[in-house]
């Protein structure tokens, strides 16, 4: 299906009118409610700070920003990674909720996908409807405008925390950072340049003074040493709060052979590690937070080895193949690295990492997750021996592949997809950067990206599919070569997502270039080349280039028949596409074969297969567009009933089926029922697509026509 039934046969109007509506019916697949973050009312910080040291001045300024009547303010907490910006934000968040009677909202702003998901969850919290949210997710409505409209009209004053905004362009692009009289915005970031924050009050968060840093260690590991010894260790750790937290956790959780604070300090002094290098250096290297933490994690790993957990090192290295975003714990259920980390040791080893603060559990979500700090992961990845990268990358790719559907169902949404996105992309980046990774492992990593994009697309999340596909192409092209089939398939997905978002001319251009590259690199009759023929034919049809579209459809049908046989699902799919042509000589030639295509689909695939349902709807459309509404009516009724049963009443294909039924009924003079059906279509499309979407407008035009005919009857 490509969806050209609306607005075409009724008055034989423009091809664009017909194609636009048919576009919706075929390809905008929406399943269960899209899943964003589990909560925006609880800070996603993993472990909450017990006591905030040496931040009195900062907290006084922020408390004033959340008093009654305060608003229109943006405050930016900036400083070195791990210096405690999030701890400050967490503390003021809790103060705003518990003492200032202010609604507080927390969003991860580390990347565009996380920011977009979190801000749309904020809009939902502040009363945005499902239709508005669906339109924003699919790029049919300005997402940032929706969010800030809901914040501006909030019934309660609020504090909005945008955490980990280390790339300010993520906030700038799309206009996500704004002010509102109803609330205060607090941003945490490593980026201190004033030009990124022109309307904000910048508040620096630095490392702790020596005395306060020593006290943090004593708070976390009481009884392990004197305040002076703790001060010496704090100096070795650069007095960075994150490093202090890890060191204190290490000391507090030693069981078999507990270390004193002084012994911990001697270990730091004796070992050549990144922390020592930072302590000795000056300038730019001293500002790299990865080096400030790397010594601590290595010390913790050494201690775990001493406690009989040498498996901790390979497990942490495996985690370093992925992202610092929450990682579903279920992904680790299949870990088996052979003698270095057998599957029956993973649980015990993970507990060791947790006990030594090398990773953290993320509480409160529907999916149980693990989160490891990105700086730690990057430093682990940098120090990974070359001869281990291939095996670890292959394992990481295999675990991701097992969690991603090989053939995702249309309309099916899985909450884990959003959680896995960053891990797929980070693995691709690691593999690209590691020269010792072999070609099969690189292909496995790219195949994970293709599975993810396909699943997002078939779930109807076209904006996310487009973003991931574009980034995957950027990473996979240099890795495998631009002509590799996996890279070209990712480019096909880019074109399909652009198509579904309604950018038809751009989609046609993208598909045309992919088709040319497939023909050159893989041959004119390769299966992927024939698939690209169908991909290109669809926007061309909607743009009015029917002749070229028909030629491409027929080429795909002939090629698939020759290669796969006449009854293969892909062959039947191509044949069914030919029934979607606009009124004209080409359709007159193809329409008589429609019932045969439907019969073949039922026989080969079954009556409820998606291709069979599409063929029935296309056949009804072809009969209607060739002036046979009476013959089209039973097929149109069955198509509506079948799609509603399979996908629900507001699924786009279901609404397109209802729209076609309304047109058929109107042509047969059943105007009252026709009006009723189109009114239902308009209600659904306004909720899902918005009142100004072209296909909503087409439905309104049909309704006006049918109401006029009914009034004149």
XYZ file of C-alpha atoms in Angstrom:
713
model
C 0.000 0.000 0.000
C 1.138 3.550 -0.668
C -2.187 5.271 -0.143
C -3.635 7.237 -2.978
C -7.313 6.550 -2.299
C -8.259 9.790 -0.554
C -9.393 12.697 -2.674
C -8.699 11.105 -6.005
C -11.518 8.999 -7.318
C -14.234 11.229 -5.997
C -13.569 14.117 -8.305
C -10.580 12.797 -10.281
C -8.492 15.546 -8.765
C -4.777 15.910 -8.494
C -2.500 12.951 -8.074
C -1.019 14.565 -4.969
C -4.329 14.467 -3.158
C -4.776 10.794 -3.817
C -1.212 9.804 -3.157
C -0.913 11.739 0.043
C -3.661 9.869 1.802
C -2.517 6.554 0.465
C 0.947 7.318 1.804
C -0.483 7.409 5.277
C -2.464 4.239 4.879
C 0.489 2.108 3.942
C 3.361 3.265 5.942
C 2.554 5.130 9.126
C 2.465 2.136 11.451
C 1.777 3.029 15.072
C 1.674 0.420 17.757
C 1.271 0.700 21.511
C 2.172 3.932 23.218
C 5.707 5.094 22.608
C 8.012 4.652 25.548
C 10.146 7.508 26.810
C 11.939 7.768 30.174
C 10.323 5.916 33.060
C 10.043 9.067 35.142
C 10.692 12.788 34.858
C 9.669 13.437 38.456
C 12.567 11.471 39.933
C 16.221 12.389 39.312
C 17.941 9.704 37.229
C 21.173 9.844 39.200
C 21.723 6.186 40.102
C 23.001 6.922 43.623
C 21.777 10.009 45.438
C 24.347 12.143 47.309
C 24.135 11.544 51.045
C 25.650 14.898 52.033
C 26.518 17.875 49.841
C 29.836 19.404 50.935
C 31.066 22.973 50.294
C 28.173 24.130 48.090
C 26.519 26.587 50.497
C 26.860 29.696 48.331
C 25.667 27.825 45.271
C 22.687 26.343 47.068
C 21.687 29.726 48.486
C 21.508 31.188 44.976
C 19.531 28.225 43.647
C 17.091 28.206 46.565
C 16.265 31.813 45.748
C 15.546 30.746 42.173
C 12.774 28.370 43.279
C 11.022 30.563 45.812
C 7.396 31.549 45.292
C 6.993 33.816 42.276
C 10.444 33.084 40.811
C 10.538 32.294 37.104
C 11.962 33.188 33.686
C 15.405 32.063 34.815
C 18.021 29.745 33.316
C 20.914 28.665 35.522
C 23.860 26.715 34.139
C 26.000 24.582 36.437
C 29.267 24.125 34.566
C 32.511 22.448 35.446
C 34.730 19.446 35.013
C 33.090 16.090 34.478
C 32.555 14.379 37.808
C 32.823 17.578 39.847
C 29.376 17.155 41.377
C 27.133 19.238 39.139
C 24.454 16.555 39.150
C 24.707 16.233 42.941
C 23.981 19.947 43.260
C 21.085 19.641 40.819
C 19.717 16.644 42.736
C 19.869 18.533 46.027
C 18.038 21.604 44.736
C 15.551 19.305 42.985
C 14.684 17.697 46.324
C 14.580 21.060 48.055
C 12.150 22.397 45.437
C 9.847 19.410 45.919
C 10.005 19.039 49.684
C 10.404 22.609 50.929
C 9.508 25.040 48.128
C 6.302 23.248 47.074
C 7.435 23.321 43.451
C 6.940 20.607 40.840
C 10.347 19.324 39.731
C 11.119 17.626 36.424
C 14.344 15.845 35.412
C 15.517 15.247 31.822
C 18.695 13.605 30.535
C 20.106 16.061 27.958
C 23.242 14.111 27.020
C 22.120 13.539 23.433
C 19.339 14.547 21.089
C 17.396 11.300 21.396
C 17.426 11.322 25.216
C 16.569 15.026 25.357
C 13.711 14.659 22.894
C 12.277 11.643 24.725
C 12.580 13.326 28.106
C 11.096 16.643 27.017
C 8.148 14.920 25.350
C 7.641 13.032 28.614
C 7.592 16.436 30.337
C 4.912 17.559 27.875
C 2.900 14.445 28.709
C 3.311 15.128 32.424
C 2.006 18.658 31.896
C -1.107 17.464 30.058
C -0.228 16.986 26.377
C -2.552 14.530 24.642
C -1.482 11.330 22.905
C -2.318 12.746 19.491
C -0.151 15.815 20.082
C 2.699 13.643 21.325
C 2.434 11.244 18.363
C 2.547 14.154 15.933
C 5.636 15.555 17.675
C 7.411 12.181 17.743
C 6.918 11.700 14.013
C 8.077 15.188 13.106
C 4.594 16.380 12.171
C 4.546 19.047 14.875
C 7.346 21.116 16.382
C 8.237 19.076 19.461
C 9.933 21.876 21.394
C 6.978 24.205 20.809
C 4.611 21.592 22.227
C 6.755 21.070 25.331
C 7.127 24.745 26.113
C 3.464 25.443 25.454
C 2.591 22.879 28.116
C 5.213 24.276 30.506
C 3.951 27.834 29.954
C 0.433 26.694 30.845
C 1.408 24.484 33.791
C -0.991 24.690 36.700
C 1.972 24.532 39.102
C 5.293 26.399 39.186
C 8.160 24.098 38.278
C 11.885 23.452 38.264
C 13.207 21.764 35.108
C 16.649 20.117 35.332
C 18.432 19.395 32.038
C 21.197 17.079 33.169
C 24.470 16.247 31.387
C 24.055 18.802 28.589
C 27.704 18.433 27.636
C 26.917 19.181 23.988
C 25.058 22.508 24.082
C 24.184 22.154 20.395
C 21.721 19.448 21.423
C 19.765 22.086 23.333
C 20.258 24.798 20.730
C 19.132 22.747 17.739
C 15.362 22.699 17.855
C 15.051 25.453 20.440
C 14.829 23.208 23.504
C 16.297 25.734 25.979
C 13.860 28.568 26.728
C 12.481 30.558 29.633
C 8.989 30.646 31.097
C 7.324 32.757 33.776
C 5.977 29.513 35.266
C 9.342 28.046 36.150
C 13.117 27.893 36.441
C 15.514 25.887 34.257
C 18.713 24.371 35.654
C 21.315 22.951 33.251
C 24.355 20.832 34.130
C 27.177 20.795 31.595
C 30.931 20.595 31.122
C 30.768 23.385 28.564
C 31.453 26.765 30.193
C 31.809 28.978 27.094
C 29.536 31.996 27.511
C 28.390 32.056 23.886
C 26.506 28.794 24.448
C 24.460 30.291 27.280
C 23.715 33.927 26.315
C 20.593 34.332 28.467
C 21.683 32.231 31.430
C 23.356 32.810 34.764
C 26.496 30.677 34.825
C 27.443 29.037 38.109
C 30.783 27.285 38.330
C 31.050 23.968 40.149
C 34.665 23.149 40.896
C 36.592 20.522 42.777
C 36.276 20.561 46.541
C 38.620 22.321 48.955
C 41.026 19.954 50.683
C 39.217 19.861 54.008
C 35.809 19.186 52.470
C 37.230 16.567 50.106
C 38.804 14.756 53.043
C 35.507 14.872 54.898
C 33.725 13.290 51.919
C 36.082 10.307 52.152
C 35.503 10.048 55.893
C 31.725 10.209 55.348
C 31.857 7.358 52.844
C 34.488 5.183 54.549
C 34.335 5.913 58.288
C 36.976 4.341 60.481
C 39.529 3.729 57.708
C 41.868 6.609 58.576
C 42.382 10.061 60.008
C 41.183 13.285 58.448
C 44.788 14.129 57.534
C 45.266 10.766 55.791
C 41.986 11.314 53.981
C 43.252 14.726 52.884
C 46.343 13.120 51.387
C 44.215 10.623 49.448
C 41.898 13.425 48.356
C 44.874 15.298 46.965
C 45.920 12.212 45.001
C 42.401 11.988 43.558
C 42.399 15.610 42.496
C 39.582 16.296 45.005
C 37.084 15.460 42.238
C 33.758 14.408 43.840
C 33.214 11.451 41.490
C 36.691 10.106 42.180
C 36.153 10.630 45.912
C 32.897 8.703 45.728
C 34.560 5.782 43.974
C 37.500 5.738 46.373
C 35.235 5.927 49.409
C 33.088 3.147 48.022
C 36.187 1.024 47.449
C 37.397 1.489 51.008
C 33.989 0.976 52.586
C 33.289 -2.302 50.795
C 36.585 -4.112 51.344
C 35.782 -7.283 53.271
C 38.531 -9.886 52.983
C 41.586 -7.625 53.459
C 40.366 -4.105 54.222
C 42.726 -1.287 53.352
C 43.334 1.758 55.485
C 43.194 5.243 54.062
C 46.985 5.446 54.296
C 47.456 2.172 52.398
C 45.095 3.393 49.707
C 47.213 6.546 49.432
C 50.431 4.520 49.157
C 48.923 2.428 46.351
C 48.082 5.591 44.483
C 51.592 6.872 44.988
C 53.309 3.653 43.925
C 51.334 2.883 40.746
C 51.777 4.501 37.374
C 48.185 5.240 36.431
C 46.255 8.120 34.766
C 45.589 9.790 38.092
C 49.316 10.011 38.800
C 49.862 11.420 35.348
C 47.189 14.073 35.956
C 48.656 14.942 39.378
C 52.069 15.483 37.803
C 50.831 17.310 34.699
C 49.467 20.751 34.001
C 47.377 22.432 31.312
C 44.833 20.743 29.091
C 45.575 17.187 30.225
C 44.683 18.104 33.796
C 41.169 19.036 32.678
C 40.420 15.649 31.140
C 38.127 13.958 33.639
C 38.784 10.521 32.103
C 42.278 10.584 33.528
C 41.117 11.726 36.923
C 39.048 8.585 37.351
C 41.045 5.917 35.562
C 43.438 5.297 38.441
C 40.584 4.713 40.834
C 38.864 2.131 38.697
C 42.127 0.296 38.130
C 42.779 0.205 41.858
C 39.299 -1.134 42.428
C 39.835 -3.825 39.822
C 43.122 -4.807 41.440
C 41.344 -5.128 44.765
C 38.671 -7.296 43.192
C 41.410 -9.547 41.814
C 42.791 -9.826 45.326
C 39.331 -10.859 46.529
C 39.136 -13.663 43.995
C 37.234 -11.772 41.306
C 39.642 -11.489 38.369
C 36.541 -11.671 36.162
C 35.794 -8.019 37.005
C 38.282 -6.752 34.440
C 36.799 -8.519 31.389
C 33.258 -7.632 32.504
C 34.115 -3.941 32.825
C 35.858 -4.072 29.457
C 32.733 -5.584 27.949
C 30.645 -2.763 29.431
C 33.099 -0.333 27.834
C 31.962 -1.554 24.408
C 28.616 0.128 25.087
C 27.256 3.474 26.211
C 26.980 5.127 29.601
C 23.197 5.290 29.228
C 21.124 2.768 31.221
C 21.833 -0.762 29.986
C 19.117 -3.410 30.428
C 20.424 -5.969 32.887
C 18.852 -8.729 30.806
C 21.546 -8.087 28.202
C 24.146 -9.487 30.586
C 22.242 -12.737 31.043
C 23.922 -14.214 27.981
C 27.485 -13.146 28.791
C 30.071 -15.903 28.475
C 33.677 -14.910 27.810
C 35.067 -18.382 28.306
C 37.629 -19.078 31.036
C 38.101 -15.356 31.771
C 34.415 -14.849 32.614
C 32.210 -17.959 32.470
C 28.468 -17.417 32.516
C 28.057 -18.782 36.043
C 30.409 -16.086 37.394
C 28.705 -13.040 35.835
C 26.292 -12.415 38.727
C 29.022 -12.558 41.364
C 31.370 -10.419 39.294
C 28.712 -7.790 38.663
C 28.068 -7.598 42.392
C 31.759 -6.879 42.854
C 31.623 -3.999 40.393
C 28.558 -2.636 42.167
C 30.153 -2.914 45.574
C 33.201 -0.958 44.410
C 31.114 1.805 42.795
C 32.416 0.936 39.357
C 28.860 0.720 38.109
C 25.400 1.463 39.498
C 21.889 0.112 39.343
C 19.261 2.522 38.042
C 16.238 2.285 40.306
C 12.597 2.876 39.551
C 12.324 1.964 35.890
C 10.087 -0.603 34.263
C 13.217 -2.208 32.762
C 15.947 -2.964 35.292
C 19.113 -1.246 34.149
C 22.767 -0.787 34.927
C 24.620 2.484 34.362
C 28.376 2.988 34.225
C 29.908 6.454 34.079
C 30.922 7.480 30.577
C 34.304 8.825 31.623
C 35.126 5.538 33.263
C 33.994 3.599 30.181
C 36.039 5.738 27.841
C 39.155 5.319 29.940
C 38.605 1.561 30.135
C 38.135 1.391 26.384
C 41.341 3.362 25.803
C 43.332 1.031 28.012
C 41.915 -2.170 26.570
C 44.646 -4.429 25.119
C 44.518 -4.628 21.323
C 44.388 -8.414 21.319
C 41.161 -8.407 23.392
C 39.149 -5.871 21.411
C 38.022 -8.260 18.693
C 36.632 -10.836 21.117
C 34.917 -8.257 23.318
C 33.405 -6.380 20.386
C 32.118 -9.633 18.892
C 30.543 -10.571 22.228
C 28.966 -7.128 22.614
C 27.520 -7.308 19.097
C 26.158 -10.798 19.693
C 24.429 -9.765 22.912
C 22.827 -6.765 21.229
C 21.715 -8.898 18.296
C 20.010 -11.316 20.669
C 18.022 -8.418 22.155
C 16.977 -6.920 18.808
C 14.235 -8.564 16.722
C 15.508 -10.079 13.491
C 12.159 -9.536 11.748
C 10.185 -6.991 13.792
C 6.420 -6.947 13.423
C 4.800 -3.806 12.115
C 3.176 -1.767 14.836
C 5.000 -3.587 17.648
C 6.719 -1.341 20.183
C 9.348 -2.578 22.622
C 10.389 -0.331 25.503
C 13.918 -1.691 25.247
C 14.480 -0.241 21.773
C 15.050 3.268 23.120
C 17.333 1.874 25.813
C 19.470 0.000 23.274
C 19.873 2.857 20.798
C 22.917 4.522 22.342
C 24.598 1.163 22.991
C 24.316 0.163 19.340
C 25.807 3.475 18.224
C 28.640 3.431 20.761
C 29.554 -0.123 19.753
C 29.705 1.032 16.137
C 32.007 3.873 17.154
C 34.258 1.570 19.165
C 34.514 -0.899 16.293
C 35.307 1.897 13.865
C 38.099 3.141 16.127
C 39.610 -0.273 16.926
C 41.826 -1.384 14.051
C 42.171 -4.952 15.358
C 38.460 -5.751 14.939
C 37.908 -8.129 12.025
C 35.429 -7.695 9.186
C 32.819 -10.232 10.413
C 32.605 -8.494 13.788
C 32.312 -5.094 12.129
C 29.495 -6.474 9.975
C 27.761 -7.873 13.063
C 27.853 -4.450 14.727
C 26.420 -2.747 11.630
C 23.762 -5.459 11.362
C 22.660 -4.553 14.911
C 22.169 -0.969 13.778
C 20.126 -2.144 10.799
C 17.916 -4.292 13.041
C 17.374 -1.387 15.413
C 16.455 1.048 12.641
C 14.087 -1.476 11.062
C 12.348 -2.094 14.391
C 11.972 1.632 15.072
C 10.602 2.192 11.585
C 8.061 -0.610 11.785
C 6.965 0.628 15.196
C 6.088 3.928 13.529
C 8.865 5.935 15.202
C 10.108 7.384 11.929
C 11.972 10.359 13.416
C 14.083 8.091 15.652
C 14.649 5.629 12.814
C 15.914 8.449 10.619
C 18.292 9.795 13.276
C 19.784 6.372 14.040
C 20.032 5.402 10.367
C 21.852 8.612 9.459
C 24.351 8.199 12.292
C 24.842 4.522 11.471
C 25.620 5.346 7.848
C 28.217 7.889 9.007
C 29.934 5.262 11.159
C 29.494 2.212 8.942
C 30.547 3.791 5.641
C 34.219 4.251 6.556
C 34.183 0.954 8.438
C 32.843 -1.364 5.722
C 33.004 0.766 2.595
C 30.251 2.804 0.993
C 29.249 -0.015 -1.384
C 28.832 -2.675 1.304
C 25.331 -4.113 1.241
C 24.687 -3.360 4.917
C 25.592 0.295 4.390
C 23.316 0.504 1.357
C 20.472 -1.099 3.314
C 20.904 1.517 6.023
C 20.694 4.176 3.320
C 17.478 2.561 2.100
C 16.105 2.993 5.614
C 17.085 6.657 5.584
C 15.048 7.113 2.411
C 12.065 5.189 3.768
C 11.993 7.246 6.970
C 12.187 10.521 5.063
C 9.368 9.214 2.869
C 7.153 8.415 5.867
C 7.782 11.854 7.320
C 6.255 13.355 4.189
C 9.405 14.792 2.571
C 8.643 13.191 -0.785
C 11.043 14.999 -3.108
C 13.928 14.403 -0.701
C 12.937 10.748 -0.364
C 12.845 10.301 -4.144
C 16.329 11.796 -4.450
C 17.709 9.556 -1.687
C 16.153 6.416 -3.166
C 17.376 7.283 -6.655
C 20.964 7.577 -5.446
C 20.767 4.313 -3.497
C 19.305 2.558 -6.535
C 22.136 3.815 -8.747
C 24.766 2.641 -6.246
C 23.120 -0.773 -5.902
C 22.978 -1.208 -9.671
C 26.647 -0.276 -9.997
C 27.973 -2.302 -7.059
C 25.623 -5.305 -6.936
C 23.935 -5.548 -10.308
C 20.674 -4.472 -11.875
C 18.817 -7.606 -10.794
C 20.072 -8.101 -7.246
C 17.296 -8.509 -4.637
C 18.253 -5.262 -2.913
C 18.264 -3.418 -6.227
C 14.731 -4.620 -6.937
C 13.661 -3.540 -3.449
C 15.021 -0.066 -4.139
C 12.946 0.020 -7.322
C 9.817 -0.289 -5.186
C 11.118 2.228 -2.659
C 11.677 4.824 -5.373
C 8.372 4.126 -7.124
C 6.317 5.238 -4.142
C 7.398 8.880 -3.763
C 7.512 9.174 -7.552
C 3.856 8.142 -7.691
C 2.921 10.695 -5.059
C 4.910 13.363 -6.914
C 3.001 12.648 -10.123
C 5.723 10.797 -12.097
C 3.464 7.832 -12.738
C 5.209 6.518 -15.851
C 8.585 6.037 -14.160
C 6.899 4.668 -11.030
C 5.007 2.049 -13.060
C 8.183 1.023 -14.861
C 9.983 0.528 -11.541
C 7.094 -1.467 -10.030
C 6.946 -3.747 -13.065
C 10.709 -4.188 -13.024
C 10.551 -5.287 -9.372
C 7.632 -7.650 -10.020
C 9.355 -9.257 -13.028
C 12.676 -9.580 -11.228
C 11.201 -11.108 -8.110
C 9.068 -13.504 -10.125
C 12.164 -14.711 -11.978
C 14.299 -15.054 -8.853
C 11.809 -16.113 -6.189
C 8.852 -17.532 -8.060
C 5.357 -16.101 -8.557
C 4.034 -17.005 -5.082
C 6.846 -15.697 -2.906
C 5.663 -13.001 -0.426
C 7.995 -10.402 -1.933
C 6.726 -11.159 -5.425
C 3.128 -10.844 -4.281
C 3.974 -7.593 -2.513
C 5.371 -6.136 -5.733
C 2.348 -7.281 -7.731
C -0.013 -5.743 -5.163
C 1.777 -2.397 -5.460
C 0.694 -2.173 -9.101
C -2.929 -1.981 -7.953
C -2.257 1.369 -6.266
C -1.777 3.302 -9.481
C -3.851 6.428 -10.059
C -6.702 6.383 -12.580
C -5.369 6.027 -16.089
C -4.329 3.588 -18.770
C -1.783 1.842 -16.555
C -4.364 1.121 -13.869
C -6.895 -0.051 -16.462
C -4.298 -2.585 -17.547
C -3.449 -3.795 -14.019
C -6.857 -3.675 -12.286
C -8.344 -6.819 -13.902
C -5.554 -8.841 -12.297
C -6.375 -7.566 -8.814
C -8.700 -10.389 -7.713
C -6.097 -12.890 -8.861
C -3.410 -11.214 -6.768
C -5.691 -11.300 -3.716
C -6.484 -14.973 -4.295
C -2.780 -15.784 -4.659
C -1.986 -13.962 -1.411
C -4.713 -15.796 0.469
C -3.554 -19.112 -0.890
C 0.181 -18.583 -0.332
C 0.204 -16.457 2.820
C -3.152 -16.911 4.514
C -6.105 -14.538 4.856
C -4.685 -12.453 7.722
C -1.122 -11.908 6.514
C -0.222 -8.183 6.251
C 0.548 -8.552 2.534
C -2.834 -10.210 1.988
C -4.599 -7.395 3.831
C -2.728 -4.803 1.786
C -3.555 -6.610 -1.435
C -7.260 -6.644 -0.554
C -7.235 -2.948 0.215
C -5.311 -2.199 -2.982
C -7.719 -4.308 -5.003
C -10.689 -2.426 -3.542
C -8.935 0.838 -4.392
C -8.272 -0.304 -7.964
C -11.904 -1.328 -8.455
C -13.052 2.012 -7.076
C -10.629 3.996 -9.242
C -11.788 2.148 -12.355
C -15.444 2.953 -11.739
C -16.570 -0.269 -10.019
C -17.685 0.853 -6.531
C -20.215 -1.955 -6.114
C -17.480 -4.557 -6.632
C -15.143 -2.604 -4.341
C -17.603 -2.434 -1.418
C -17.239 -5.966 0.057
C -13.443 -5.826 -0.202
C -13.380 -2.386 1.424
C -15.561 -3.586 4.305
C -13.376 -6.644 4.876
C -10.207 -4.530 4.703
C -11.510 -2.185 7.384
C -12.629 -5.009 9.676
C -9.362 -6.916 9.269
C -7.116 -3.905 9.830
C -9.115 -2.750 12.835
C -8.882 -6.215 14.372
C -5.136 -6.458 13.775
C -3.966 -2.902 14.452
C -6.735 -1.015 16.261
C -9.160 1.703 15.225
C -6.639 4.571 15.025
C -3.849 2.736 13.270
C -3.071 4.692 10.068
C -3.840 1.795 7.717
C -7.104 1.244 9.561
C -8.043 4.886 9.103
C -7.133 4.690 5.400
C -9.327 1.616 5.031
C -12.172 3.512 6.663
C -11.572 6.466 4.356
C -11.762 4.241 1.271
C -14.958 2.660 2.569
C -16.423 6.143 2.988
C -15.566 7.006 -0.615
C -17.082 3.773 -1.912
C -20.270 4.325 0.083
C -20.577 7.885 -1.223
C -20.190 6.680 -4.798
C -23.029 4.231 -4.192
C -25.260 6.957 -2.750
C -24.990 5.808 0.879
C -24.151 9.337 1.976
C -25.162 9.133 5.644
C -22.843 6.222 6.356
C -20.143 7.793 4.191
C -20.256 10.978 6.273
C -20.132 8.945 9.482
C -17.043 7.035 8.323
C -15.164 10.167 7.223
C -16.002 11.967 10.469
C -14.390 9.067 12.342
C -11.328 9.328 10.089
C -10.988 13.048 10.774
C -11.235 12.555 14.537
C -8.503 9.915 14.470
C -6.185 11.827 12.175
C -6.493 15.005 14.171
C -5.430 13.107 17.288
C -2.542 11.284 15.614
C -1.375 13.690 12.902
C -2.796 17.045 13.914
C -5.518 19.219 12.381
C -3.262 20.841 9.766
C -1.689 17.699 8.333
C -2.352 17.324 4.568
C -4.123 14.010 4.983
C -6.362 15.450 7.670
C -7.199 18.306 5.307
C -7.975 15.866 2.479
C -10.412 14.053 4.763
C -12.064 17.358 5.642
C -12.505 18.171 1.961
C -14.155 14.808 1.408
C -16.447 15.373 4.359
C -17.536 18.763 3.024
C -18.253 17.220 -0.377
C -20.308 14.362 1.044
C -22.241 16.647 3.369
C -23.046 18.880 0.413
C -24.256 15.938 -1.641
C -26.371 14.708 1.247
C -27.918 18.151 1.661
C -28.853 18.264 -2.010
C -30.284 14.767 -2.065
